[in-house]
Coordinates of C-alpha atoms and ligand atoms in Angstrom, one line a residue:
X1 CA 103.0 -74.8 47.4
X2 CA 100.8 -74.6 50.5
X3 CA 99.6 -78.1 51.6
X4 CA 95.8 -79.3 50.2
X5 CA 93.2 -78.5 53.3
X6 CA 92.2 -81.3 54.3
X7 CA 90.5 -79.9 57.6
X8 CA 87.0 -80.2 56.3
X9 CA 87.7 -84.3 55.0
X10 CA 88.8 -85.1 58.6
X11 CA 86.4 -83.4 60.5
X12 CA 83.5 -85.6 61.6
X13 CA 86.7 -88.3 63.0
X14 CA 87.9 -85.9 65.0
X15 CA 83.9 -84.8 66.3
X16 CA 82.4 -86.2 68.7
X17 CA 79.6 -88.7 68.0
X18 CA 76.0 -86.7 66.9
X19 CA 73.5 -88.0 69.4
X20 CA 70.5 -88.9 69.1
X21 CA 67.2 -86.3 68.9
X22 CA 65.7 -86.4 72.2
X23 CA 62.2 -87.9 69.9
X24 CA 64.0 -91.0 68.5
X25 CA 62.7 -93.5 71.3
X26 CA 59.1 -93.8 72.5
X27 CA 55.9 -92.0 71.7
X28 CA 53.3 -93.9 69.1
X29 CA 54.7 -94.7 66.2
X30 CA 53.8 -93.2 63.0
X31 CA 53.7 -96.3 60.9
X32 CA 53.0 -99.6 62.4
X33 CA 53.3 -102.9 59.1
X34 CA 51.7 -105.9 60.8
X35 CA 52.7 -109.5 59.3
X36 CA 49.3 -111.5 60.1
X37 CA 50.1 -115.1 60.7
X38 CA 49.1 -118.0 62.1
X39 CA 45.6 -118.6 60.7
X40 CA 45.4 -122.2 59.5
X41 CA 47.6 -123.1 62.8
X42 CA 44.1 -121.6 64.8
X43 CA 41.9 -123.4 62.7
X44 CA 44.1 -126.6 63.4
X45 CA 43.6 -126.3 67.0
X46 CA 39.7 -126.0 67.1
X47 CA 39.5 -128.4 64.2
X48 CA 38.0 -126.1 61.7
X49 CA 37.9 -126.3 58.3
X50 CA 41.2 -123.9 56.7
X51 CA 38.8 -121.5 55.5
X52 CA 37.6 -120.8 58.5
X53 CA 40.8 -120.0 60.1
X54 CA 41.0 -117.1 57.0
X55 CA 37.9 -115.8 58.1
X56 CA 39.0 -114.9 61.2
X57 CA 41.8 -113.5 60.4
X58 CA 40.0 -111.1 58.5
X59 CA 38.0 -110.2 61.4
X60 CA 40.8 -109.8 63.2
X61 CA 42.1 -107.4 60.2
X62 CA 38.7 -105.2 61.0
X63 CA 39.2 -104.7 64.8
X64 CA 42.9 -104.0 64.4
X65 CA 41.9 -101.2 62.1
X66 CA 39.7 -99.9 64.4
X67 CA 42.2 -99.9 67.2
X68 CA 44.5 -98.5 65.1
X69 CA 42.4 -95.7 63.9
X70 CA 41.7 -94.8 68.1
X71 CA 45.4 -95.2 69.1
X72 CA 46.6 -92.0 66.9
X73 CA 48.9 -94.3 64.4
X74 CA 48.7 -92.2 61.0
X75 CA 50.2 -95.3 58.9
X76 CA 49.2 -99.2 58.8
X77 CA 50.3 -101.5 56.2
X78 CA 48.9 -105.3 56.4
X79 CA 50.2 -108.0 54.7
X80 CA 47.4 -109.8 54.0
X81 CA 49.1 -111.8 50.7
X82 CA 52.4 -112.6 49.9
X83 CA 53.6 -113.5 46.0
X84 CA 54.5 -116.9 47.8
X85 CA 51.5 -117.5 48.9
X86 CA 50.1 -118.2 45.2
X87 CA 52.1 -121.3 45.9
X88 CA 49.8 -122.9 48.1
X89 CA 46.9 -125.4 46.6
X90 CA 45.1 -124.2 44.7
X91 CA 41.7 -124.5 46.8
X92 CA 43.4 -122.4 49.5
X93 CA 44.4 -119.8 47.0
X94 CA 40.7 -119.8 45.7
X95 CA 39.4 -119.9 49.4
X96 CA 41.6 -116.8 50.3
X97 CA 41.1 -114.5 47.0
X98 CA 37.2 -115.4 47.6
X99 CA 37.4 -114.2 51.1
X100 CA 39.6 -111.0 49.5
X101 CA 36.8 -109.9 47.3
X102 CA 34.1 -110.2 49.8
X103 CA 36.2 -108.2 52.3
X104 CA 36.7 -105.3 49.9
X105 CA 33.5 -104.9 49.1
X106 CA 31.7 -105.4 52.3
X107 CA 34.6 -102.9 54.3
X108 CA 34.4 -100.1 52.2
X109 CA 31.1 -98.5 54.2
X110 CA 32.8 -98.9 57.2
X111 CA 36.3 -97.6 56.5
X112 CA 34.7 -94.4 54.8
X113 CA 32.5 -93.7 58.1
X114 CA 35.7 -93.9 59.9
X115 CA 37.7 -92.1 58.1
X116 CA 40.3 -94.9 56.5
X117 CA 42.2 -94.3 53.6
X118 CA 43.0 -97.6 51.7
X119 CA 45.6 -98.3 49.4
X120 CA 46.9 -101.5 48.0
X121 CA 50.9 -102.7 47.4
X122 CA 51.6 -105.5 45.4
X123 CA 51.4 -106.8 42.3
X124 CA 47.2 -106.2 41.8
X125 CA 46.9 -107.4 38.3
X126 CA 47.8 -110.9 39.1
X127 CA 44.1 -111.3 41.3
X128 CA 42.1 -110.7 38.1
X129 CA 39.6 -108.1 37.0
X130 CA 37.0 -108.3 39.6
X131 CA 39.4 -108.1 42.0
X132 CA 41.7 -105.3 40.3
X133 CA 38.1 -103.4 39.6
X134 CA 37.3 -104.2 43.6
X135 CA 40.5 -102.7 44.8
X136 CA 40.2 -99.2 42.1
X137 CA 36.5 -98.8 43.8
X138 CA 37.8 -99.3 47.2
X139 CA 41.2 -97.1 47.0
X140 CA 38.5 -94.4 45.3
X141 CA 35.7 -94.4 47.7
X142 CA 37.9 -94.1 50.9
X143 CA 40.6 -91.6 49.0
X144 CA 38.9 -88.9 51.5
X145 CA 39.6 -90.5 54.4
X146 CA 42.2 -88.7 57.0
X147 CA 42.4 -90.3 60.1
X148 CA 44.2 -93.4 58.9
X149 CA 46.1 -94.3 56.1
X150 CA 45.4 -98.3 55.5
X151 CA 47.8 -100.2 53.2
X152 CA 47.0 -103.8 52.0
X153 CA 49.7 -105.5 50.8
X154 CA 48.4 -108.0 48.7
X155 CA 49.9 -110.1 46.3
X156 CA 53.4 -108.8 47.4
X157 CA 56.9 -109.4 48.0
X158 CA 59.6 -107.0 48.4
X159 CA 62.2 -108.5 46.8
X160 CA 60.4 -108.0 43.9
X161 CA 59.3 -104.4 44.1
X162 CA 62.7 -103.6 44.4
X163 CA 63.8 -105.7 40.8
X164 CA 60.7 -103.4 39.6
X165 CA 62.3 -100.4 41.0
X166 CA 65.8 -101.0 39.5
X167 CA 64.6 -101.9 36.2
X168 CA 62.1 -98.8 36.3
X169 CA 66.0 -96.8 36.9
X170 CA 68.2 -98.9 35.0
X171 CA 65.7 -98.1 31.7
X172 CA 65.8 -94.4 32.7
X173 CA 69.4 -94.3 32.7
X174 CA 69.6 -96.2 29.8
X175 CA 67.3 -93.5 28.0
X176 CA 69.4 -90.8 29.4
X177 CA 66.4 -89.0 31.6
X178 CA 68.7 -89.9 34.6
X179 CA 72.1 -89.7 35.3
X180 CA 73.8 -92.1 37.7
X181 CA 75.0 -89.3 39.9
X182 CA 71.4 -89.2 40.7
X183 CA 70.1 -92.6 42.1
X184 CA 69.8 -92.5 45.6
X185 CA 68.8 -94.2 48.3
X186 CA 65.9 -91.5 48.4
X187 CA 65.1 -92.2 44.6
X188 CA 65.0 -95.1 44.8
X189 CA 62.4 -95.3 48.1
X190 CA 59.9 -92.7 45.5
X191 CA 60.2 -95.9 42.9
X192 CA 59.3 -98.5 45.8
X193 CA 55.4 -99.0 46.1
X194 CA 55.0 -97.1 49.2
X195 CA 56.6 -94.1 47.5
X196 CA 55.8 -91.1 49.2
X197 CA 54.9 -92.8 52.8
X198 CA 57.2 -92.7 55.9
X199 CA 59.1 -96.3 56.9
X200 CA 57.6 -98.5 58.9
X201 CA 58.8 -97.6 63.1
X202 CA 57.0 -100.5 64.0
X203 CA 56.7 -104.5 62.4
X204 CA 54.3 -106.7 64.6
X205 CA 54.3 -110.3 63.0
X206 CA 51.8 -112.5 65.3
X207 CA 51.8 -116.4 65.3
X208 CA 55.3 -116.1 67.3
X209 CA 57.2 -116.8 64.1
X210 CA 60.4 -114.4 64.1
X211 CA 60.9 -114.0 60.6
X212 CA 60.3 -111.1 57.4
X213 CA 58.9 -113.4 55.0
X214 CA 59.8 -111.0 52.3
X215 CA 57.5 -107.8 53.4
X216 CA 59.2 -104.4 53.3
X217 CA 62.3 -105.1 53.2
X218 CA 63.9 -101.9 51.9
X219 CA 61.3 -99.5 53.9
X220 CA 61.9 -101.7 57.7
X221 CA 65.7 -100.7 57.8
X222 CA 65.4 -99.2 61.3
X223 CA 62.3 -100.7 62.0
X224 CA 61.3 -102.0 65.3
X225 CA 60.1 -105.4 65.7
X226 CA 57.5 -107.2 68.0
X227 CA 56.7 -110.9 67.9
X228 CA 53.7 -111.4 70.1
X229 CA 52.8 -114.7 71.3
X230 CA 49.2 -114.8 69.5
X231 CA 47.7 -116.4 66.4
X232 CA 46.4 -113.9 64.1
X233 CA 43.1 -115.0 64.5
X234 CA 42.9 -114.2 68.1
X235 CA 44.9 -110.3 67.5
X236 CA 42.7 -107.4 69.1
X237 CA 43.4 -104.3 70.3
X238 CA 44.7 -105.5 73.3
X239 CA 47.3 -107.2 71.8
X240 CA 48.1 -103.7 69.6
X241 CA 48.5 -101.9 72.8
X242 CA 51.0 -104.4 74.6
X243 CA 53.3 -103.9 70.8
X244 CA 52.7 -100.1 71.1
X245 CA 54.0 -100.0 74.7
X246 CA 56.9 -101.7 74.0
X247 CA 58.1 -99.5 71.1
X248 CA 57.6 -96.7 73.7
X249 CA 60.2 -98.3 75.3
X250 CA 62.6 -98.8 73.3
X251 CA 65.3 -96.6 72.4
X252 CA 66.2 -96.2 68.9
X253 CA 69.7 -95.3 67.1
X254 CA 69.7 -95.7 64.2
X255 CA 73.6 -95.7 64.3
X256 CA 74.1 -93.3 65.9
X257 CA 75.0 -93.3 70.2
X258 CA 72.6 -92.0 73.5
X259 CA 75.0 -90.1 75.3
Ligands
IPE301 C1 48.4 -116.2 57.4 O1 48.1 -117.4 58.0 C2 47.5 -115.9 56.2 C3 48.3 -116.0 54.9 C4 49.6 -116.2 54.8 C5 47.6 -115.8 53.7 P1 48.7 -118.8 57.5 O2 47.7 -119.3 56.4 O3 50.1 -118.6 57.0 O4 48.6 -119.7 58.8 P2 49.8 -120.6 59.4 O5 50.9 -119.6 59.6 O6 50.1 -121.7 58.4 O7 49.2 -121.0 60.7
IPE302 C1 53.7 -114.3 55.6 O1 53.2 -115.5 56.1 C2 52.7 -113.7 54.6 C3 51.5 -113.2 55.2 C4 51.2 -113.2 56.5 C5 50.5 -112.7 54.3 P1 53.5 -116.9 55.6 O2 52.9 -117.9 56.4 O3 53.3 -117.0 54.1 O4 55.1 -117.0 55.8 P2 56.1 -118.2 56.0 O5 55.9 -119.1 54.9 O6 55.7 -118.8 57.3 O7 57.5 -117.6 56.1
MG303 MG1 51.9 -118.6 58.0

């Protein structure tokens, strides 16, 4: 009996290496997810009420959009609200939802004249229903937009969009309308929240803290990360540039080797 071939099993050992596409380093990014941190620490420092601090941070939200828009990035996802962050007192959770509100309904003009498209990630139903009605009008009055495609996460946490994912899979199995065979790791990204987007290239968290906090966790696998030296408050389009022109610097792998 002739021996089992076993060529084609061997075969990518005895290869050399793929390398890398001459495009995975450099260029602008498609999709840049900035973590924007730092804002009671700015409001410390000049002695400003909390609140304060929040409000700035959304202004800084507003030019980084602009910049974002004018420096070709197709994809921008802030986190603006983590599901932690309902943890905090209760008068900083009021200021900050207060200040979300406001934001969404003041923006909206403005991000349709400049062509934004906003969407939100998170878990939207725990903000309430002017706030859920708020986000509906928003993500329906700027679905038109083209030039850039805005995600707010709010009210999110990735660890918990991906429990939501696997029980959204785990009850299809269950039901038989999907066999194991089946769940990959590109099935379950079309469960995640940003189903249908590319992964984020880019993760700028400001404040100087080097850390996730829980955003994106799945989607930032190859990500690139940046931890500028700058409270949120004080972001601008400055400091967007100096994280853009580092990723064009850096060369990516994703695994695989440069030559
Ligand atoms: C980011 O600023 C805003 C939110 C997390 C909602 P912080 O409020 O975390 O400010 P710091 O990091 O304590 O300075
Ligand atoms: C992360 O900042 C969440 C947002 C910026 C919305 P936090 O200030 O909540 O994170 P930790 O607590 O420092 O990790
Ligand atoms: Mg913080």
């Amino acid at each position: 009996m002739a021996a089992p071939d076993t060529s084609a099993a061997l075969e990518p050992a005895t290869q050399a290496p793929a390398l890398l596409p001459a495009s995975a380093g450099g260029g602008v990014p498609v999709h840049v997810g900035i973590i924007m941190d730092g804002n009671r620490r700015w409001a410390q420092a000049r002695g400003l009420p909390r609140a304060l601090g929040h409000k700035a941070g959304a202004e800084a939200a507003r030019r980084t959009i602009e910049a974002a828009a004018d420096s070709g990035i197709r994809w921008l996802t802030l986190f603006a609200f983590s599901s932690e962050n309902w943890n905090r007192p209760e008068e900083e959770v009021r200021d900050l939802t207060g200040l979300l509100g406001l934001y969404l309904r003041h923006e909206v003009g403005q991000l349709v004249k400049n062509g934004v498209r906003l969407r939100v990630i998170g878990d939207r139903k725990r903000f309430g229903p002017d706030i859920a009605e708020a986000i509906i009008t928003a993500e329906t009055r700027t679905a038109g937009g083209t030039r850039l495609n805005l995600n707010v996460a709010l009210s999110y946490g990735a660890r918990a969009e991906i429990v939501a994912a696997t029980r959204a899979i785990a009850a299809d199995v269950a039901a038989g309308t999907l066999r194991l065979e089946d769940v990959t790791e590109a099935l379950v990204s079309s469960r995640l929240s940003t189903a249908g987007m590319p992964d984020p290239d880019l993760v700028i968290r400001a404040s100087g803290e080097q850390r996730l906090s829980n955003f994106l966790l799945w989607q930032a696998a190859y990500a690139e990360f940046t931890f500028p030296d700058v409270l949120w408050p004080d972001f601008g389009a400055e400091h967007l540039r100096a994280a853009l022109a580092e990723y064009a610097g850096r060369e990516r792998r994703f695994g695989l080797r440069s030559g």
